Each structure stands twice: as structure tokens, then as C-alpha cells.
Coordinates of C-alpha atoms in Angstrom, one line a residue:
Chain A
M1 CA 108.7 83.6 28.5
N2 CA 105.6 82.2 28.8
K3 CA 103.3 85.1 30.1
P4 CA 102.4 84.4 33.8
K5 CA 98.5 83.7 34.4
I6 CA 98.0 85.8 37.4
Q7 CA 94.5 84.2 38.6
I8 CA 93.5 86.9 41.6
L9 CA 91.6 85.9 44.2
E10 CA 91.1 88.7 46.0
A11 CA 91.1 88.5 49.9
E12 CA 90.0 91.0 52.5
P13 CA 87.9 93.3 50.3
S14 CA 87.3 95.9 52.9
P15 CA 90.0 98.3 54.0
V16 CA 91.2 98.3 57.3
D17 CA 89.6 102.1 58.6
N18 CA 91.3 103.5 61.4
P19 CA 89.2 105.7 63.2
A20 CA 91.6 106.5 65.9
A21 CA 94.2 108.0 62.9
A22 CA 94.9 110.7 65.5
G23 CA 96.5 108.0 67.7
Y24 CA 99.4 107.7 65.5
K25 CA 102.7 106.4 67.9
V26 CA 106.1 105.2 67.8
F27 CA 107.2 102.6 70.2
N28 CA 111.2 102.2 70.3
R29 CA 112.9 99.8 72.3
I30 CA 116.4 98.1 71.8
I31 CA 117.4 94.1 73.2
D32 CA 120.5 92.5 73.6
W33 CA 121.9 89.5 73.8
I34 CA 125.3 87.5 74.1
T35 CA 126.0 85.1 71.2
N36 CA 128.1 81.8 71.6
D37 CA 129.5 80.4 68.2
R38 CA 131.2 82.5 65.1
L39 CA 128.1 81.7 63.0
Q40 CA 125.0 81.1 64.7
L41 CA 121.2 81.7 64.0
L42 CA 118.7 82.8 66.3
N43 CA 115.2 82.6 65.9
I44 CA 113.9 86.3 67.6
T45 CA 110.2 86.0 66.7
D46 CA 108.5 85.5 69.9
R47 CA 111.0 88.3 71.5
I48 CA 109.6 90.8 68.6
N49 CA 106.1 89.7 68.7
E50 CA 105.9 90.1 72.8
I51 CA 108.0 94.2 71.8
V52 CA 104.6 94.4 69.2
R53 CA 102.2 93.6 72.1
K54 CA 103.4 96.3 74.3
S55 CA 103.8 98.6 72.0
G56 CA 99.7 98.9 71.7
V57 CA 100.0 99.6 67.8
R58 CA 97.0 97.5 66.3
D59 CA 98.0 98.6 62.6
G60 CA 101.5 99.5 61.4
L61 CA 105.1 98.7 61.0
V62 CA 107.7 96.8 63.2
H63 CA 110.9 97.7 62.1
L64 CA 114.2 95.5 63.2
Q65 CA 117.7 97.1 62.7
S66 CA 120.8 95.3 64.1
L67 CA 123.8 97.2 65.1
H68 CA 126.5 95.8 64.0
T69 CA 127.7 95.3 60.4
T70 CA 128.7 91.9 60.8
S71 CA 125.1 90.5 61.5
S72 CA 121.7 90.4 59.7
V73 CA 118.0 90.0 60.6
F74 CA 116.1 88.0 57.7
I75 CA 113.0 85.4 57.5
N76 CA 113.3 81.7 56.6
E77 CA 111.7 78.2 58.2
W78 CA 112.8 77.6 61.6
Q79 CA 113.5 73.5 60.7
E80 CA 116.8 72.1 62.2
A81 CA 118.2 70.2 58.9
L82 CA 117.2 73.9 57.1
L83 CA 119.1 75.8 59.1
H84 CA 122.3 73.3 59.2
D85 CA 122.3 74.3 55.3
V86 CA 121.8 78.2 55.7
K87 CA 125.1 78.0 57.6
S88 CA 126.5 76.1 54.8
F89 CA 125.4 78.6 52.2
F90 CA 126.8 81.3 54.4
E91 CA 130.1 79.5 53.9
Q92 CA 129.7 78.8 50.2
V93 CA 128.5 82.3 49.0
V94 CA 131.1 84.0 50.8
L95 CA 134.5 82.1 51.5
R96 CA 136.1 82.8 54.7
E97 CA 139.8 81.5 53.9
Q98 CA 140.5 83.3 50.6
Y99 CA 142.6 86.9 50.6
Y100 CA 140.8 90.0 51.9
R101 CA 142.4 93.3 52.7
H102 CA 140.6 93.5 55.7
N103 CA 142.3 91.0 56.9
D104 CA 145.9 91.9 55.9
P105 CA 148.0 94.1 58.8
Q106 CA 149.6 95.6 55.5
Y107 CA 146.3 97.1 54.7
S108 CA 144.0 97.2 57.8
D109 CA 144.2 97.5 61.4
C110 CA 141.3 94.8 62.2
E111 CA 142.3 92.0 64.4
R112 CA 139.1 89.9 64.0
K113 CA 140.2 88.9 60.2
N114 CA 136.4 89.3 60.1
A115 CA 136.1 90.5 56.0
D116 CA 133.9 87.2 55.7
S117 CA 131.7 88.4 58.2
H118 CA 131.3 91.8 56.9
M119 CA 130.2 90.4 53.5
R120 CA 127.9 87.8 54.8
G121 CA 126.0 90.9 56.9
M122 CA 126.4 92.8 54.1
L123 CA 124.8 90.2 51.4
M124 CA 121.8 89.5 54.0
G125 CA 121.3 92.8 55.2
Q126 CA 121.0 94.4 59.1
T127 CA 117.3 95.7 58.7
L128 CA 113.8 94.1 58.6
C129 CA 110.8 95.5 58.3
L130 CA 107.5 93.7 58.9
Q131 CA 103.6 94.2 58.6
V132 CA 101.8 94.8 61.9
R133 CA 97.9 94.0 62.1
N134 CA 95.9 93.1 64.5
A135 CA 98.4 94.0 67.1
S136 CA 100.9 90.9 66.3
V137 CA 103.8 90.5 63.6
L138 CA 102.1 89.5 60.3
L139 CA 103.9 85.9 59.5
G140 CA 102.9 83.3 57.3
T141 CA 102.8 79.6 58.9
W142 CA 106.4 78.9 57.9
Q143 CA 108.0 82.2 58.6
S144 CA 110.4 83.0 61.3
I145 CA 112.2 85.8 62.5
I146 CA 116.2 85.2 62.5
F147 CA 118.9 87.1 63.9
A148 CA 122.0 85.9 62.0
E149 CA 125.5 86.3 64.0
F150 CA 128.5 86.3 61.7
D151 CA 131.1 87.0 63.9
G152 CA 130.4 85.9 67.5
P153 CA 130.6 85.3 70.4
R154 CA 130.0 88.9 70.7
S155 CA 127.4 91.1 72.9
R156 CA 124.7 92.4 70.2
S157 CA 121.8 94.9 69.9
L158 CA 118.9 94.8 68.2
A159 CA 117.0 98.2 67.9
V160 CA 112.9 97.5 67.4
Q161 CA 110.8 100.4 66.4
V162 CA 107.0 99.8 66.1
S163 CA 105.2 102.4 64.7
G164 CA 101.2 103.2 63.8
V165 CA 97.7 103.4 65.3
Chain B
M1 CA 122.3 72.2 66.5
N2 CA 123.1 73.3 69.9
K3 CA 120.1 75.5 71.3
P4 CA 121.0 79.0 71.6
K5 CA 121.2 80.5 75.3
I6 CA 120.0 84.1 74.8
Q7 CA 120.5 86.4 77.7
I8 CA 118.2 89.1 77.6
L9 CA 120.0 92.5 78.3
E10 CA 116.9 94.3 78.4
A11 CA 118.1 98.2 77.5
E12 CA 115.8 101.3 77.4
P13 CA 113.1 99.9 79.3
S14 CA 110.0 102.6 79.5
P15 CA 108.3 103.5 76.0
V16 CA 109.0 106.4 73.8
D17 CA 105.8 108.2 74.3
N18 CA 104.6 110.7 71.8
P19 CA 102.5 113.0 73.0
A20 CA 102.7 115.2 69.7
A21 CA 100.9 112.2 68.2
A22 CA 98.7 114.8 65.8
G23 CA 102.1 116.0 64.4
Y24 CA 102.5 112.9 62.4
K25 CA 104.6 114.3 58.9
V26 CA 106.0 113.2 55.8
F27 CA 109.2 114.9 54.5
N28 CA 110.3 114.1 51.0
R29 CA 113.9 114.8 48.8
I30 CA 115.7 113.8 46.0
I31 CA 119.3 114.1 46.0
D32 CA 121.4 113.8 42.8
W33 CA 125.2 113.2 42.1
I34 CA 127.4 112.0 39.2
T35 CA 129.4 109.1 39.6
N36 CA 133.2 108.4 38.2
D37 CA 133.7 104.8 37.9
R38 CA 131.7 101.6 36.9
L39 CA 131.6 100.4 40.2
Q40 CA 132.0 102.9 42.9
L41 CA 131.3 102.9 46.8
L42 CA 130.1 106.2 48.3
N43 CA 129.5 107.3 51.7
I44 CA 126.1 109.2 52.0
T45 CA 125.8 108.5 55.9
D46 CA 126.5 112.4 56.7
R47 CA 123.8 113.4 53.2
I48 CA 120.9 111.4 55.2
N49 CA 121.9 112.3 58.3
E50 CA 121.2 116.2 57.3
I51 CA 118.0 115.6 55.3
V52 CA 116.7 113.9 59.1
R53 CA 117.7 116.8 61.0
K54 CA 115.9 119.2 58.4
S55 CA 112.8 117.1 58.4
G56 CA 112.2 117.9 62.0
V57 CA 111.1 114.2 62.9
R58 CA 112.0 113.1 66.3
D59 CA 111.1 109.7 65.9
G60 CA 110.2 107.4 63.0
L61 CA 111.8 106.1 59.6
V62 CA 113.9 107.3 57.1
H63 CA 113.6 105.4 53.6
L64 CA 116.2 105.6 50.9
Q65 CA 115.3 104.3 47.4
S66 CA 117.4 104.8 44.2
L67 CA 115.4 105.3 41.3
H68 CA 117.9 103.0 39.2
T69 CA 118.5 99.3 38.6
T70 CA 121.8 99.5 38.7
S71 CA 122.8 100.8 41.8
S72 CA 121.8 99.9 45.5
V73 CA 122.0 101.3 48.9
F74 CA 123.4 99.2 52.0
I75 CA 125.1 99.1 55.6
N76 CA 128.6 98.5 56.2
E77 CA 131.9 99.7 57.7
W78 CA 133.5 102.6 55.6
Q79 CA 136.8 101.5 55.9
E80 CA 139.3 101.3 52.7
A81 CA 140.6 97.9 52.8
L82 CA 137.1 96.8 53.4
L83 CA 135.8 98.7 50.8
H84 CA 138.4 97.2 48.3
D85 CA 137.3 93.8 49.2
V86 CA 133.6 94.8 48.7
K87 CA 134.2 95.5 45.6
S88 CA 135.7 92.0 44.7
F89 CA 132.8 90.4 46.3
F90 CA 130.6 91.7 43.9
E91 CA 132.6 91.0 40.8
Q92 CA 132.8 87.3 42.2
V93 CA 129.5 86.9 43.0
V94 CA 128.3 88.2 39.8
L95 CA 130.2 87.6 36.8
R96 CA 130.7 90.5 34.3
E97 CA 132.5 88.2 31.5
Q98 CA 129.8 85.2 31.2
Y99 CA 127.1 85.0 28.6
Y100 CA 124.0 87.2 29.1
R101 CA 120.9 87.2 26.8
H102 CA 120.6 91.2 27.9
N103 CA 123.7 91.7 26.0
D104 CA 123.0 89.8 23.2
P105 CA 122.1 92.1 20.6
Q106 CA 119.6 89.0 18.9
Y107 CA 117.6 88.8 22.3
S108 CA 118.1 92.7 23.4
D109 CA 118.1 96.3 22.6
C110 CA 120.1 97.1 25.6
E111 CA 123.5 98.8 24.5
R112 CA 125.1 99.2 27.7
K113 CA 125.9 95.6 28.1
N114 CA 125.2 95.7 32.0
A115 CA 123.4 92.5 33.1
D116 CA 125.8 91.9 35.7
S117 CA 125.1 95.5 37.1
H118 CA 121.4 94.3 36.7
M119 CA 122.0 91.4 39.4
R120 CA 124.5 93.2 41.7
G121 CA 121.7 96.0 41.6
M122 CA 118.9 93.3 42.2
L123 CA 120.8 91.2 44.8
M124 CA 121.9 94.4 46.8
G125 CA 118.4 96.1 46.9
Q126 CA 117.7 99.8 45.7
T127 CA 116.0 100.4 49.4
L128 CA 117.1 100.6 52.5
C129 CA 114.9 101.9 55.5
L130 CA 116.3 103.2 59.1
Q131 CA 115.2 104.1 62.4
V132 CA 114.8 107.7 63.3
R133 CA 115.5 108.3 67.2
N134 CA 116.2 111.7 68.8
A135 CA 116.2 113.2 65.1
S136 CA 119.1 111.3 63.6
V137 CA 119.7 108.4 61.6
L138 CA 120.1 105.3 64.2
L139 CA 123.2 103.7 63.3
G140 CA 125.8 101.4 65.1
T141 CA 129.5 102.4 65.6
W142 CA 130.9 100.8 62.6
Q143 CA 127.8 101.3 60.4
S144 CA 127.9 103.8 57.2
I145 CA 125.1 104.1 54.9
I146 CA 126.7 103.3 51.6
F147 CA 125.5 104.1 47.8
A148 CA 126.6 101.7 45.4
E149 CA 126.7 102.5 41.7
F150 CA 127.2 99.4 39.6
D151 CA 127.1 100.9 35.9
G152 CA 128.8 104.4 36.0
P153 CA 130.0 107.0 35.3
R154 CA 126.0 108.2 35.5
S155 CA 124.1 110.6 37.1
R156 CA 122.0 109.2 40.0
S157 CA 118.9 110.4 42.2
L158 CA 118.0 108.9 45.6
A159 CA 114.7 109.4 47.0
V160 CA 114.6 109.8 50.8
Q161 CA 111.7 110.4 52.9
V162 CA 111.5 110.7 56.4
S163 CA 108.2 109.6 58.5
G164 CA 107.2 109.7 61.9
V165 CA 106.6 112.3 64.7
Chain C
M1 CA 140.6 104.2 46.4
N2 CA 140.1 107.4 44.6
K3 CA 137.8 109.9 46.8
P4 CA 134.7 109.9 44.9
K5 CA 133.7 113.4 43.9
I6 CA 129.8 113.8 44.7
Q7 CA 128.5 116.6 43.1
I8 CA 125.3 117.5 44.8
L9 CA 122.7 118.9 42.5
E10 CA 119.6 119.3 44.4
A11 CA 116.4 118.6 43.4
E12 CA 113.0 119.2 45.0
P13 CA 114.2 121.9 47.5
S14 CA 111.2 122.8 49.1
P15 CA 109.6 120.3 51.7
V16 CA 106.2 118.5 51.3
D17 CA 104.2 119.8 53.9
N18 CA 101.3 117.7 55.0
P19 CA 98.7 120.1 56.2
A20 CA 96.7 117.3 56.8
A21 CA 98.9 115.2 59.3
A22 CA 96.0 114.3 61.5
G23 CA 94.8 112.0 58.9
Y24 CA 97.6 109.6 59.0
K25 CA 96.2 105.9 58.0
V26 CA 96.9 102.8 57.2
F27 CA 95.1 100.3 54.3
N28 CA 95.9 96.9 54.9
R29 CA 95.0 94.3 51.8
I30 CA 96.0 90.9 50.9
I31 CA 96.3 90.1 47.3
D32 CA 96.6 86.1 45.7
W33 CA 97.6 84.3 42.9
I34 CA 98.4 80.7 41.5
T35 CA 101.8 80.4 40.1
N36 CA 102.5 77.9 37.1
D37 CA 106.2 77.1 37.2
R38 CA 108.8 76.0 39.9
L39 CA 110.8 79.2 39.2
Q40 CA 108.3 82.1 38.1
L41 CA 109.0 86.1 38.0
L42 CA 105.8 88.1 38.2
N43 CA 105.3 91.7 37.2
I44 CA 103.2 93.0 40.0
T45 CA 103.6 96.6 39.5
D46 CA 100.4 97.6 38.2
R47 CA 98.4 95.6 41.0
I48 CA 100.3 97.3 43.6
N49 CA 99.7 100.8 41.9
E50 CA 96.0 100.2 42.0
I51 CA 95.9 99.3 45.8
V52 CA 97.9 102.6 46.3
R53 CA 95.3 104.6 44.6
K54 CA 92.6 102.8 46.5
S55 CA 94.1 103.7 49.4
G56 CA 93.7 107.1 49.7
V57 CA 97.4 107.9 50.9
R58 CA 98.8 110.0 49.3
D59 CA 102.6 110.6 51.2
G60 CA 103.8 107.4 52.9
L61 CA 105.1 104.1 52.4
V62 CA 103.6 100.7 50.6
H63 CA 105.2 97.6 52.3
L64 CA 104.9 94.1 50.3
Q65 CA 105.4 91.0 52.4
S66 CA 105.2 87.8 50.8
L67 CA 103.8 85.0 53.2
H68 CA 106.0 82.5 52.2
T69 CA 109.8 81.9 52.5
T70 CA 110.2 80.3 49.7
S71 CA 109.4 83.6 47.4
S72 CA 110.9 87.2 46.8
V73 CA 109.8 90.5 46.2
F74 CA 112.5 92.6 44.5
I75 CA 113.1 95.7 42.1
N76 CA 114.4 95.1 38.5
E77 CA 114.0 96.2 34.7
W78 CA 111.1 93.9 33.4
Q79 CA 113.0 92.8 30.1
E80 CA 112.3 89.4 28.7
A81 CA 116.4 88.8 28.1
L82 CA 117.0 89.7 31.3
L83 CA 114.8 87.8 32.8
H84 CA 115.9 84.9 31.5
D85 CA 119.4 86.4 32.9
V86 CA 117.7 86.3 36.3
K87 CA 116.4 83.1 36.2
S88 CA 119.8 81.6 35.6
F89 CA 121.5 83.7 38.2
F90 CA 119.2 82.1 40.8
E91 CA 120.2 78.9 39.3
Q92 CA 124.1 79.6 39.2
V93 CA 124.1 81.0 42.9
V94 CA 122.3 78.6 44.6
L95 CA 122.6 75.1 43.4
R96 CA 119.7 72.9 42.8
E97 CA 121.2 69.3 42.7
Q98 CA 123.6 69.7 45.9
Y99 CA 123.6 67.7 48.8
Y100 CA 121.0 69.7 51.6
R101 CA 120.0 68.2 55.1
H102 CA 116.5 69.7 54.1
N103 CA 116.0 67.3 51.5
D104 CA 117.2 64.2 53.2
P105 CA 114.5 62.1 55.0
Q106 CA 117.0 61.3 57.7
Y107 CA 117.0 64.4 58.7
S108 CA 114.0 66.2 57.3
D109 CA 110.3 65.5 57.0
C110 CA 109.8 67.7 54.0
E111 CA 109.0 66.1 50.8
R112 CA 109.0 69.1 48.7
K113 CA 113.1 68.8 48.7
N114 CA 113.2 72.5 48.4
A115 CA 116.2 73.5 49.9
D116 CA 117.3 75.5 46.9
S117 CA 114.3 77.3 47.1
H118 CA 114.4 78.3 50.8
M119 CA 117.8 79.7 49.8
R120 CA 117.0 81.8 47.2
G121 CA 113.9 83.5 49.0
M122 CA 116.1 84.1 51.9
L123 CA 119.0 85.6 49.5
M124 CA 116.3 87.6 47.9
G125 CA 114.0 88.7 50.9
Q126 CA 110.6 88.3 51.0
T127 CA 109.8 91.9 52.0
L128 CA 110.0 95.5 50.1
C129 CA 109.4 98.6 51.2
L130 CA 108.7 101.8 48.8
Q131 CA 107.9 105.1 48.7
V132 CA 104.2 106.8 47.9
R133 CA 104.7 110.0 46.8
N134 CA 101.7 112.0 45.1
A135 CA 99.2 109.2 45.4
S136 CA 101.3 106.5 43.5
V137 CA 104.4 104.1 43.9
L138 CA 107.6 106.1 43.7
L139 CA 109.3 104.1 40.9
G140 CA 112.5 104.9 38.5
T141 CA 111.8 104.8 34.6
W142 CA 113.1 101.4 34.5
Q143 CA 112.0 100.0 38.0
S144 CA 109.0 97.2 37.8
I145 CA 107.9 95.4 41.0
I146 CA 108.8 91.5 40.6
F147 CA 107.4 88.9 42.6
A148 CA 109.6 85.5 42.4
E149 CA 108.1 82.3 42.8
F150 CA 110.9 79.6 43.6
D151 CA 108.9 76.6 44.6
G152 CA 106.0 76.7 42.2
P153 CA 103.2 75.6 41.0
R154 CA 101.6 77.1 44.5
S155 CA 98.9 79.7 45.5
R156 CA 100.6 82.4 46.7
S157 CA 99.8 85.4 49.0
L158 CA 101.4 88.8 49.1
A159 CA 100.3 91.1 52.0
V160 CA 100.4 95.3 51.0
Q161 CA 100.1 97.7 53.5
V162 CA 99.9 101.5 52.6
S163 CA 100.2 103.8 55.5
G164 CA 100.9 107.7 55.6
V165 CA 98.8 110.8 55.0

């Protein structure tokens, strides 16, 4: 392997001081919605930024946690063509139509036949933690926060916690 | 793509105020166990909740970090049939019996032949961060915290940190 | 499934008290570099530890967030043979040469033809949160922090936030 030549371009050289350090706070919310399709992607970036702004936290973390196993939260570019590919990828990497014990009445009392939804949720994760800087969610130019429904249509809840100063 | 119709059902409308903001604390623990099988899943939800209760943190985060590359921590439903499928999925998505340089004495001094364990650990991640609310781990009805052993039997350590107010 | 026999070997029995609880702080940095290859792995462990040491945080969290969708941050062992396998795994689990709408001028104006890079970044995640204990990043013996470039060569930025006491 060729040794990576890391060229360090140091940015933001001075630390962000927090004179109001005693002002540490935790701001909790739960947001809900109803999904339309079995496999659906929602752009929740604006909703999260709205909560961060309301929280009064300037520097810290925003933590997102879907309260369901068959869903996920992650980052990607929000472009229609790419979202189509993302859905195809989930269908390829976790097959729906193969044998699963979770879908077999002999082994399981789950009537949703949603083993594939469980695998997709597990693979992509139910949580996402992002930095809060200058009172808004830190995101790169092309980064959007995406909620993935893997077993809709259903009612879904996302717990949002903003903490910091 | 049909535009997602997000129906916002706002819940928990008032912020959780933290009058005792000066009471920010960090509570560290390491828990250990010995696994029995090469590929094994452990439900550690009760252990984590016990630590959160002891921590005295009411609102904040609990961070779990396995100290090994060939293991993971993630969320899924704890149902026997599904756990069988989860193991099969790991065996499908990362093959054990293909060629890996890490398993080849010509390139590697690793005697465990565990390249597949490394891929599985990397894919699923060694860390999990969850919200603490009302002095317990926030989890949806069907969510359990699962530790995955990918290269057992071995002695394993999990670092648990609870922080907040 | 045979029931896992968890043998709890309790370690670190006393809590870490933080007398200076009022000293909660957030320390922000952005580090930059230029990558050389389309698919490249960088060991950034030392750089992160340096930032944690400078932060003055003794107990808390260090959060890493790549500001790009086609890159990732994760943990694995830093061994040359294994890194070769890791790259092969990414090429296997997400194929570059299949049809993607994101690469099709009929559907997308992206000229980089990097749909595979997006899938790899999404699968592995752009964020990583680790514990800070005793003023350094908590890592197991074989754990290194790896930045993965999936669409290089490019200029890349990683946001690092250390928070705690």
C-alpha cells in the first residue's frame, strides 16, 4: 500500500471558548409522522435544524434516534436519481424474497413478514449524532439528514436530543 | 419519486428544562464477559440500564464502545427466529471462506484467520450512542441493545459512558 | 439458540467523579487534507488524539464528522494485509460498474459517476463518536481510527468536536 501523504491544511486554528460553560443544557423532543410506502426516504434536515434553533444550544451535539427497529437515520445527498439508487441498493444488499425464520409461522408469530426490514434497519442503524456549531446542525454542502422507512406505511417517532452550551 | 407527505404529529411540546445545569457529570464503567461461540449475540439491555440508573444522570447520552475490532454493538428486536436470521445475514454479507490477505501467512502474521470477523465488526460498528431520558435508556418497544461477537470465544470489554445532568 | 452465559467480570468499580462539573466545555476543530487515490484509507488516530489533548477535556466524548457524503470514518485494525481486504470488501459489497441512475446523464447532472462512492459512504457512515477518558481517546489495543476516501483524489474536511469536563 502506498503510504498516504496527508497534507494538513489546518483550519479554524483557535478554540471555541465557552464562557457560559455553566449553561450546559439538554433539550428533548419527539417528532412523529406517517409514512406512505414500504420503502421510503424522507429528508428531515429542515425539521432537525428547526429543533436545534429552538433548543438554544450554540455548541454541542444533536442526537437522533428512531424508536423503531425497521427504520434508520443516515446522511446522503438528496438527489432524486441517487435516492432511486439508494432504494435499489437496499433491495440488493438485503433480499426480501429469501427464506427467513422470522417470516416462517413455524418459528415466529410476526405477521408482517418483515425480516428484510429488520436487516436493513440494523445495517444502517437507528441513531445518528451530529455536531451543533453556531446554533445550527453542522452539515457539508451536499449532506442531508435522511430518515429511511423499511416497513411502511406506518406511524413513526424520532427522538431528538440537543445538548451542549 | 412521489413527494413524501410528512404529517407532523408534534409530541412532547414543552422543552425539558434542566435547572441543575451546573450538575453536568460523566460516569464511566467497563463491563466484561466471556463469549462462548464464534458468532454470538448477547442482549445487554438490562446491564446498560442498570449502569444508567447508577450514574445519576437524568437527561443526556449513554455511549457504548466495544474495545475490540471483531465485535459490534447495535439495536434490533430480540426474537429467537430473527436472531437466527441476523447470524445468517452476517454470514452472507461477509463470506468467511473466500481469500483474504489477512488470513494468508505470506502477507499476515495473524493466526486467527479472522478477516471475516474484522469486516463484520467494521460494517456494524463498535459504538452505539443512545439517549438517556428520565434516568433510563430511551428505547422503542421492540428495541434491544445487542452485543455481537464475531470472533469468539473470547474475553470482551465494553466501555460505557453516561453523561449529562 | 443456546442461551448466552454471560460471566460478568466487573471492572473499574468506582465511578469517575467530576468535581469540576461546572467546567463543561466544547472544543471545535476542522482538519483538512488532500487524498491521492479514488479508494484510500488514512489512519487519523494520532491527529485525533492530538486534538483531544489540546482540548483540555478529561472525560467526555470526541465526535468526528466528515463533511462529505462520499467518505467515511470508522474503526478497524491498521494492518497492511487487512487494509487490502477492506478495500476489496467495499468493491464487492457495492459494485462500481453496475447501472446507477445517478451516473446516467438522462437522470442526473452529476459528472463524477460516483454512485458507488455515495453507497459506500452511506453504508459506513460519515460520523464516529468515541469516549474520552483520562484526556485521551479511548481505544482498544487493536483499534485505529480510519478515514475512508471513496471518491478521491479530493480535498477533504473532518469536523472534530471534543466535549465534556
